[in-house]
Coordinates of C-alpha atoms in Angstrom, one line a residue:
Chain A
X8 CA -6.9 26.7 1.9
X9 CA -10.0 24.8 2.3
X10 CA -9.9 21.6 4.4
X11 CA -9.3 18.4 2.3
X12 CA -13.1 15.8 1.3
X13 CA -11.9 12.3 2.7
X14 CA -11.1 10.5 0.1
X15 CA -14.7 8.0 1.3
X16 CA -16.6 10.8 0.0
X17 CA -15.3 10.1 -3.6
X18 CA -16.8 6.5 -3.8
X19 CA -19.8 7.5 -5.8
X20 CA -18.4 10.2 -8.3
X21 CA -14.9 7.8 -8.9
X22 CA -17.3 4.8 -9.8
X23 CA -19.6 7.3 -11.9
X24 CA -16.3 8.5 -14.0
X25 CA -15.2 4.8 -14.3
X26 CA -18.4 3.8 -16.1
X27 CA -17.9 7.0 -18.3
X28 CA -14.4 6.1 -19.1
X29 CA -15.5 2.8 -21.1
X30 CA -16.5 5.0 -23.2
X31 CA -13.1 6.6 -23.8
X32 CA -11.7 6.1 -27.4
X33 CA -9.2 2.6 -27.6
X34 CA -6.1 2.4 -29.6
X35 CA -7.9 0.4 -31.9
X36 CA -11.0 3.6 -32.6
X37 CA -7.9 5.6 -33.3
X38 CA -6.7 3.5 -35.8
X39 CA -10.2 3.3 -37.3
X40 CA -10.5 7.3 -37.2
X41 CA -7.2 8.2 -38.6
X42 CA -7.6 5.2 -41.1
X43 CA -10.8 7.3 -42.3
X44 CA -10.6 8.9 -45.5
X45 CA -12.0 12.2 -44.8
X46 CA -13.6 14.1 -42.1
X47 CA -17.2 12.7 -42.7
X48 CA -16.0 9.1 -42.3
X49 CA -13.7 10.2 -39.2
X50 CA -17.3 11.4 -37.8
X51 CA -19.1 8.3 -38.5
X52 CA -16.5 6.8 -36.5
X53 CA -17.1 8.6 -33.9
X54 CA -21.0 8.2 -34.2
X55 CA -20.6 4.7 -33.8
X56 CA -18.7 5.1 -30.5
X57 CA -21.1 6.9 -28.9
X58 CA -20.5 10.4 -29.9
X59 CA -23.4 13.3 -30.9
X60 CA -21.8 14.2 -34.5
X61 CA -22.8 17.2 -36.5
X62 CA -24.1 16.1 -39.7
X63 CA -22.3 19.6 -40.6
X64 CA -18.3 19.7 -40.5
X65 CA -18.2 23.5 -39.4
X66 CA -20.2 22.2 -36.6
X67 CA -17.1 20.3 -35.4
X68 CA -15.6 22.9 -32.9
X69 CA -19.5 23.3 -31.7
X70 CA -19.5 19.4 -30.7
X71 CA -15.9 18.9 -29.0
X72 CA -16.7 22.4 -27.1
X73 CA -20.0 20.3 -25.9
X74 CA -18.3 17.1 -25.3
X75 CA -15.7 19.1 -22.7
X76 CA -18.8 21.0 -21.3
X77 CA -20.4 17.4 -20.4
X78 CA -17.4 16.0 -18.5
X79 CA -17.3 19.2 -16.6
X80 CA -21.5 19.4 -15.8
X81 CA -20.6 15.6 -14.8
X82 CA -17.8 16.4 -12.3
X83 CA -20.1 19.9 -11.1
X84 CA -22.7 17.1 -10.4
X85 CA -20.7 14.7 -8.8
X86 CA -17.4 15.5 -7.2
X87 CA -17.0 16.4 -3.8
X88 CA -14.8 19.4 -4.4
X89 CA -15.1 21.4 -7.3
X90 CA -12.7 23.5 -6.4
X91 CA -9.6 21.0 -7.2
X92 CA -10.3 21.2 -10.8
X93 CA -10.3 25.2 -10.6
X94 CA -6.9 25.6 -11.4
X95 CA -7.3 23.5 -15.0
X96 CA -10.7 25.6 -15.9
X97 CA -8.5 29.1 -15.6
X98 CA -6.9 28.1 -18.5
X99 CA -10.1 28.4 -20.5
X100 CA -11.1 31.4 -18.5
X101 CA -7.8 33.4 -19.5
X102 CA -8.1 32.3 -23.1
X103 CA -11.3 33.7 -23.3
X104 CA -10.0 36.7 -21.9
X105 CA -7.5 36.7 -24.9
X106 CA -10.5 36.0 -27.4
X107 CA -12.6 38.5 -26.4
X108 CA -10.2 40.8 -26.2
X109 CA -9.3 40.6 -29.8
X110 CA -12.5 40.0 -31.0
X111 CA -13.9 43.6 -29.7
X112 CA -11.3 45.0 -31.4
X113 CA -11.6 43.5 -34.7
X114 CA -14.8 42.0 -36.6
X115 CA -14.6 38.6 -35.8
X116 CA -17.3 36.7 -34.5
X117 CA -16.4 35.6 -30.5
X118 CA -19.0 32.7 -30.1
X119 CA -16.1 31.1 -32.0
X120 CA -13.4 31.5 -30.0
X121 CA -14.9 31.2 -26.3
X122 CA -13.9 27.8 -25.3
X123 CA -16.1 25.9 -22.7
X124 CA -15.8 24.9 -19.3
X125 CA -15.2 28.3 -18.0
X126 CA -15.6 29.9 -14.9
X127 CA -17.2 33.2 -16.1
X128 CA -20.2 32.5 -18.0
X129 CA -20.2 33.0 -21.4
X130 CA -22.6 35.8 -21.5
X131 CA -21.1 37.8 -18.9
X132 CA -17.9 37.8 -20.6
X133 CA -19.2 38.9 -23.9
X134 CA -21.3 41.9 -22.0
X135 CA -18.2 42.4 -20.3
X136 CA -17.0 42.9 -23.7
X137 CA -19.1 45.1 -25.7
X138 CA -19.9 47.4 -23.0
X139 CA -16.6 47.9 -22.4
X140 CA -17.4 47.0 -19.0
X141 CA -14.5 45.0 -17.4
X142 CA -15.6 45.8 -13.9
X143 CA -18.2 43.6 -14.6
X144 CA -15.5 40.3 -14.4
X145 CA -14.3 39.4 -11.1
X146 CA -11.3 39.7 -10.0
X147 CA -8.2 39.0 -10.8
X148 CA -10.2 39.3 -14.2
X149 CA -11.2 42.8 -14.9
X150 CA -7.9 44.0 -13.7
X151 CA -5.8 41.7 -16.2
X152 CA -8.4 42.3 -18.8
X153 CA -8.3 46.5 -18.2
X154 CA -4.6 45.9 -18.2
X155 CA -4.3 44.0 -21.5
X156 CA -6.9 46.2 -23.3
X157 CA -4.9 49.5 -22.4
X158 CA -1.9 47.9 -23.7
X159 CA -3.8 46.8 -27.0
X160 CA -5.5 50.4 -27.5
X161 CA -2.2 52.2 -26.8
X162 CA 0.8 50.5 -28.2
X163 CA -1.4 47.9 -30.9
X164 CA 0.8 45.3 -30.1
X165 CA -1.2 42.1 -29.7
X166 CA 1.9 40.4 -28.1
X167 CA 1.8 42.6 -25.2
X168 CA -1.8 41.6 -25.0
X169 CA -0.8 38.3 -24.9
X170 CA 1.8 38.3 -22.7
X171 CA -0.4 40.1 -19.8
X172 CA -2.8 38.1 -19.7
X173 CA -0.4 34.8 -20.5
X174 CA 1.2 35.8 -17.3
X175 CA -2.1 36.1 -15.4
X176 CA -2.8 32.7 -16.4
X177 CA 0.6 31.7 -15.0
X178 CA -0.1 33.1 -11.9
X179 CA -3.4 32.2 -11.5
X180 CA -3.1 28.8 -11.9
X181 CA -0.5 28.5 -9.4
X182 CA -2.4 30.5 -6.9
X183 CA -5.3 28.4 -7.6
X184 CA -3.4 25.2 -6.9
X185 CA -1.7 26.4 -3.9
X186 CA -5.0 26.4 -2.7
X187 CA -5.9 23.0 -3.4
X188 CA -4.8 20.4 -1.2
X189 CA -4.6 17.8 -3.7
X190 CA -0.7 16.9 -4.2
X191 CA -1.3 15.7 -8.0
X192 CA -3.2 18.8 -9.0
X193 CA -0.3 21.2 -7.9
X194 CA 2.1 18.6 -9.3
X195 CA 0.1 18.8 -12.8
X196 CA -0.5 22.6 -12.3
X197 CA 3.3 23.3 -11.8
X198 CA 4.1 20.9 -14.4
X199 CA 2.0 23.1 -17.0
X200 CA 2.9 26.5 -15.4
X201 CA 6.8 25.3 -16.5
X202 CA 5.8 24.0 -19.9
X203 CA 4.6 28.0 -20.7
X204 CA 7.2 29.4 -19.2
X205 CA 9.6 27.3 -21.0
X206 CA 8.2 28.1 -24.5
X207 CA 8.0 31.7 -23.5
X208 CA 11.4 31.5 -22.6
X209 CA 12.2 29.3 -26.1
X210 CA 10.4 32.1 -27.9
X211 CA 12.0 35.0 -26.3
X212 CA 15.3 33.9 -26.8
X213 CA 14.4 33.1 -30.9
X214 CA 13.2 36.9 -30.9
X215 CA 16.2 38.0 -28.7
X216 CA 13.9 39.6 -26.1
X217 CA 15.3 41.6 -22.9
X218 CA 14.7 41.2 -19.7
X219 CA 12.4 43.2 -19.1
X220 CA 9.9 41.5 -21.6
X221 CA 10.9 38.3 -19.7
X222 CA 10.0 39.8 -16.4
X223 CA 6.9 40.7 -17.6
X224 CA 6.2 37.7 -19.3
X225 CA 7.3 34.8 -17.2
X226 CA 5.6 33.8 -14.4
X227 CA 6.3 31.8 -11.0
X228 CA 6.2 27.6 -10.9
X229 CA 7.9 26.3 -8.2
X230 CA 9.9 23.3 -10.5
X231 CA 11.8 26.4 -12.5
X232 CA 14.0 29.1 -11.1
X233 CA 12.3 32.2 -12.6
X234 CA 15.6 34.2 -12.1
X235 CA 17.6 31.7 -13.8
X236 CA 15.4 31.1 -16.6
X237 CA 14.8 34.6 -17.4
X238 CA 18.5 35.4 -17.1
X239 CA 19.1 32.5 -19.4
X240 CA 16.4 33.1 -21.8
X241 CA 18.2 36.7 -22.4
X242 CA 21.5 35.3 -23.0
X243 CA 20.2 33.1 -25.7
X244 CA 19.9 29.6 -26.7
X245 CA 22.7 28.2 -25.3
X246 CA 22.3 29.4 -22.0
X247 CA 18.7 28.9 -21.9
X248 CA 19.0 25.0 -22.8
X249 CA 22.3 25.0 -20.1
X250 CA 20.1 26.0 -17.5
X251 CA 17.1 23.3 -18.8
X252 CA 19.4 20.4 -18.3
X253 CA 20.0 21.5 -14.4
X254 CA 16.3 21.2 -14.1
X255 CA 13.7 18.3 -13.9
X256 CA 12.8 18.9 -17.7
X257 CA 16.6 18.0 -18.5
X258 CA 15.3 14.7 -20.4
X259 CA 13.4 16.9 -22.8
X260 CA 16.0 19.6 -23.6
X261 CA 16.7 17.5 -26.9
X262 CA 13.3 17.6 -28.0
X263 CA 12.8 21.3 -27.2
X264 CA 16.2 21.8 -29.2
X265 CA 14.8 20.1 -32.3
X266 CA 10.9 20.7 -32.6
X267 CA 8.8 23.0 -30.0
X268 CA 5.9 21.2 -30.9
X269 CA 7.2 18.1 -30.1
X270 CA 8.6 19.6 -26.9
X271 CA 5.0 20.5 -26.1
X272 CA 3.1 17.1 -26.6
X273 CA 6.1 14.9 -25.2
X274 CA 5.6 17.1 -21.6
X275 CA 1.8 16.5 -22.0
X276 CA 2.3 12.7 -22.8
X277 CA 5.0 13.1 -19.7
X278 CA 2.1 14.7 -17.2
X279 CA -0.7 11.8 -18.8
X280 CA 1.8 8.9 -18.2
X281 CA 2.3 9.9 -15.0
X282 CA -1.5 9.9 -14.1
X283 CA -1.6 6.1 -15.5
X284 CA -1.4 4.2 -12.1
X285 CA -4.0 6.1 -10.8
X286 CA -6.4 4.3 -12.9
X287 CA -6.3 1.7 -10.4
X288 CA -7.5 3.9 -7.7
X289 CA -10.9 3.2 -6.5
X290 CA -11.5 6.3 -3.7
X291 CA -10.3 9.7 -3.4
X292 CA -10.0 12.7 -6.1
X293 CA -7.3 11.2 -7.9
X294 CA -9.6 9.1 -10.2
X295 CA -11.6 12.2 -11.1
X296 CA -8.4 14.5 -12.0
X297 CA -7.2 11.6 -14.4
X298 CA -10.5 11.1 -15.9
X299 CA -10.7 14.9 -16.8
X300 CA -7.2 15.3 -17.8
X301 CA -7.9 12.3 -20.1
X302 CA -11.0 13.1 -21.5
X303 CA -9.4 16.7 -22.3
X304 CA -6.6 14.8 -24.2
X305 CA -9.3 12.8 -26.3
X306 CA -11.2 15.5 -27.1
X307 CA -7.7 17.6 -28.0
X308 CA -6.8 14.3 -30.4
X309 CA -9.6 14.2 -32.1
X310 CA -10.3 18.0 -32.8
X311 CA -6.3 16.9 -34.4
X312 CA -7.3 13.8 -36.3
X313 CA -10.3 16.1 -37.4
X314 CA -8.3 19.2 -38.5
X315 CA -5.5 16.8 -40.1
X316 CA -8.5 15.0 -42.2
X317 CA -10.2 18.4 -43.1
X318 CA -6.5 19.7 -44.2
X319 CA -5.5 16.5 -45.7
X320 CA -2.8 15.5 -43.4
X321 CA -1.2 11.6 -44.2
X322 CA -2.5 9.4 -41.4
X323 CA 1.4 9.6 -40.3
X324 CA 1.4 13.5 -40.0
X325 CA -1.9 13.2 -37.7
X326 CA -0.5 10.3 -35.8
X327 CA 2.5 12.1 -34.9
X328 CA 0.3 15.1 -33.4
X329 CA -1.7 12.7 -31.1
X330 CA -1.2 12.7 -27.4
X331 CA -1.3 9.5 -25.0
X332 CA -4.2 7.8 -25.0
X333 CA -5.7 6.2 -21.8
X334 CA -7.8 2.9 -21.8
Chain B
X25 CA -16.9 -4.1 44.0
X26 CA -19.5 -6.3 41.9
X27 CA -21.0 -3.1 40.1
X28 CA -17.7 -2.2 38.9
X29 CA -16.9 -5.5 37.0
X30 CA -20.3 -4.9 35.5
X31 CA -19.7 -1.6 34.0
X32 CA -16.4 -3.0 33.3
X33 CA -17.7 -5.9 31.2
X34 CA -20.8 -3.9 29.4
X35 CA -18.1 -1.2 28.8
X36 CA -16.4 -3.4 26.7
X37 CA -19.4 -5.5 25.2
X38 CA -20.9 -2.0 24.2
X39 CA -17.7 -1.1 22.7
X40 CA -17.8 -4.3 20.8
X41 CA -20.9 -3.6 19.1
X42 CA -20.4 0.2 18.9
X43 CA -17.1 0.0 17.3
X44 CA -17.7 -3.0 15.1
X45 CA -21.2 -1.6 13.9
X46 CA -19.5 1.9 12.9
X47 CA -17.0 -0.1 10.4
X48 CA -19.5 -1.7 9.0
X49 CA -22.0 0.9 8.7
X50 CA -19.1 3.2 7.1
X51 CA -18.1 0.2 5.0
X52 CA -21.7 -0.8 3.3
X53 CA -22.5 2.6 2.9
X54 CA -19.4 3.4 1.0
X55 CA -20.0 0.3 -1.2
X56 CA -23.3 1.3 -1.4
X57 CA -22.3 4.7 -2.7
X58 CA -19.9 2.9 -5.0
X59 CA -22.5 0.6 -6.3
X60 CA -25.1 3.3 -7.1
X61 CA -23.7 4.3 -10.6
X62 CA -22.9 0.8 -11.9
X63 CA -26.9 -0.5 -10.8
X64 CA -28.0 3.0 -13.0
X65 CA -26.1 1.8 -15.8
X66 CA -26.3 -2.0 -15.4
X67 CA -29.0 -2.9 -12.8
X68 CA -28.5 -6.7 -14.1
X69 CA -25.0 -6.3 -11.7
X70 CA -26.8 -6.2 -8.6
X71 CA -26.7 -9.4 -7.4
X72 CA -22.9 -9.1 -7.9
X73 CA -23.3 -5.8 -6.2
X74 CA -25.0 -7.1 -3.3
X75 CA -22.8 -9.3 -2.4
X76 CA -19.8 -6.8 -2.5
X77 CA -21.5 -4.3 -0.4
X78 CA -22.6 -7.1 2.5
X79 CA -19.3 -7.7 3.2
X80 CA -18.3 -5.1 5.0
X81 CA -21.9 -5.5 7.6
X82 CA -20.4 -8.8 8.8
X83 CA -17.8 -7.2 11.5
X84 CA -21.1 -5.6 12.8
X85 CA -23.2 -9.1 13.4
X86 CA -19.6 -10.5 15.0
X87 CA -19.7 -7.3 17.4
X88 CA -23.0 -8.4 18.2
X89 CA -22.7 -11.9 18.8
X90 CA -19.5 -11.5 21.3
X91 CA -22.0 -8.5 22.7
X92 CA -25.0 -11.2 23.7
X93 CA -22.4 -13.6 24.8
X94 CA -20.7 -11.3 27.5
X95 CA -24.1 -10.2 28.8
X96 CA -25.2 -14.3 28.9
X97 CA -22.2 -15.2 30.6
X98 CA -22.3 -12.4 33.3
X99 CA -25.8 -13.2 34.0
X100 CA -27.4 -10.2 32.5
X101 CA -29.6 -12.1 30.2
X102 CA -30.9 -14.1 33.3
X103 CA -29.6 -14.8 36.2
X104 CA -27.8 -12.4 39.0
X105 CA -25.0 -10.0 37.7
X106 CA -22.3 -10.5 39.9
X107 CA -18.6 -9.8 38.6
X108 CA -15.8 -9.2 40.2
X109 CA -13.5 -6.5 39.2
X110 CA -10.6 -8.3 37.5
X111 CA -13.9 -10.6 36.1
X112 CA -14.7 -7.2 34.3
X113 CA -11.6 -6.2 33.4
X114 CA -11.1 -9.8 31.6
X115 CA -14.6 -9.6 29.5
X116 CA -13.3 -5.7 28.7
X117 CA -9.9 -7.1 27.1
X118 CA -11.8 -10.2 25.6
X119 CA -13.9 -7.8 24.0
X120 CA -11.0 -5.8 22.5
X121 CA -9.8 -8.3 19.4
X122 CA -13.6 -7.7 17.7
X123 CA -14.2 -4.4 18.5
X124 CA -10.9 -2.9 17.2
X125 CA -9.9 -5.8 14.9
X126 CA -13.7 -5.2 13.2
X127 CA -13.8 -2.0 13.2
X128 CA -10.8 -1.4 11.7
X129 CA -11.2 -4.5 8.9
X130 CA -14.3 -3.4 8.1
X131 CA -13.0 -0.2 7.1
X132 CA -10.2 -1.6 5.1
X133 CA -12.8 -4.2 3.8
X134 CA -14.8 -1.1 2.4
X135 CA -11.8 0.0 0.3
X136 CA -11.2 -3.6 -1.0
X137 CA -15.6 -3.6 -1.9
X138 CA -15.1 -0.1 -3.9
X139 CA -12.3 -1.3 -5.6
X140 CA -14.5 -4.7 -6.3
X141 CA -17.2 -2.3 -7.3
X142 CA -15.0 -0.4 -10.4
X143 CA -14.3 -4.1 -11.2
X144 CA -17.7 -5.0 -11.6
X145 CA -18.4 -1.5 -13.3
X146 CA -15.2 -2.5 -15.6
X147 CA -14.7 -5.9 -16.3
X148 CA -17.8 -7.9 -14.9
X149 CA -16.5 -11.4 -15.9
X150 CA -13.9 -10.7 -13.0
X151 CA -15.7 -10.0 -10.2
X152 CA -15.4 -13.5 -9.1
X153 CA -11.6 -12.3 -7.9
X154 CA -13.2 -9.1 -6.4
X155 CA -15.2 -11.0 -4.2
X156 CA -12.3 -13.1 -2.9
X157 CA -10.1 -10.1 -2.7
X158 CA -12.7 -8.8 -0.4
X159 CA -12.8 -12.6 1.0
X160 CA -9.4 -12.2 2.7
X161 CA -9.4 -9.5 4.4
X162 CA -13.4 -11.3 6.0
X163 CA -10.6 -13.6 7.4
X164 CA -8.7 -11.1 9.7
X165 CA -12.2 -9.9 11.4
X166 CA -13.2 -14.1 12.0
X167 CA -9.7 -14.4 13.6
X168 CA -10.6 -11.5 15.7
X169 CA -14.0 -12.9 16.4
X170 CA -12.8 -16.2 17.2
X171 CA -10.1 -14.5 19.4
X172 CA -12.8 -12.8 21.5
X173 CA -15.7 -15.8 21.6
X174 CA -13.0 -18.2 23.0
X175 CA -11.5 -15.5 25.5
X176 CA -15.4 -14.8 26.6
X177 CA -16.8 -18.4 26.7
X178 CA -13.4 -19.2 28.4
X179 CA -13.2 -16.7 31.4
X180 CA -15.8 -18.5 33.8
X181 CA -13.2 -21.2 34.0
X182 CA -10.5 -18.9 35.4
X183 CA -12.8 -20.0 38.7
X184 CA -12.3 -15.8 39.8

């Protein structure tokens, strides 16, 4: 574990983040976006708020990808210790691992599915896939990829490959968070890992998966007892809900029963709302972590709104899917 | 004996200026660092930021004044320095309020001024409140300064 950077070293970066925060979309901005008649009109609203919007709607994913990369570049330049963000970025690397693996075995264009920011450069990831040279990737990615590739090529079971990578992602994020001396990072990563584990346990209970499957799929996180989660999930929904009622996530169990999508949104909102008091802090890593996560949520919201507009969803449907906002 | 007394008095005087200047340098530096992005974003906020940046700097000045007063009183800046051990000890302790209080208040004030910079960045119209908050911390540095000054100026009256 590396030493914690003194909070006074964050004076510059926190103020710089505050200035960038002013550009975050407000309630009124979201209302304008949601009430826009179509995606083009929504892009015009974004453009008026300083977003670099594309002329072609097919470039929307690129716009959102660039926006997140911009935030990452800012943090790399100004954050005194960029390692505190590593657990969050690892998620993207594992996502890219999954996307690359599937694209390498199909005709799909991998560039469309890779997301940024990521620890592994896109070029290196593509080389590793298309030259079948997994050892080009750093550990543990090369080992995980080899395992997932073998599973996919031998069994043609995409779910098995996904499980291997998802499990590695949970353990990787947890491991990276434990190396960071920021309690907030540990807390958030633990909550995110718990969310992933609960989602896996819920789907497994729905599909009647056995303990062996669950043992391979469910990762470690300190807020859930792994063995109890596996045992209860293997026994079905009722047992799973009963176990979850004994955890700190008891309040969300009823939402999980009715809608797993709402459950995920509620979970993420819970993380974001826990960050709100941090907006008044002027020193330390916490305001930067909050800024990063709120910017990520904003980009996710814009993605949902634009996807909703393209799918001609109603305003109410779009509004229900949105994450909490930070203004 | 006179020599030991002077050493003690000068140690107090040195601590008085050194500790307060450490606190002030740290405070002014932190506030300056925090101010830089705001000035890049909007240079017209420079005057508001300058006031905030200067505030943790005053403790260093208080420390220096106390140091000079000690040196004058013990005759180091003119006259013949002759001090008993007790007098030296008294000067040493007289310097402590501003030395310790100045250091801590400068660091604490810096936290308030950095927060103030954030206020200027987000709501420039509220910058007056940020300055008032920082002034409240200044009050305690001032109390330490007054305490040290009163003690330093009155040690001679003890007739030791």
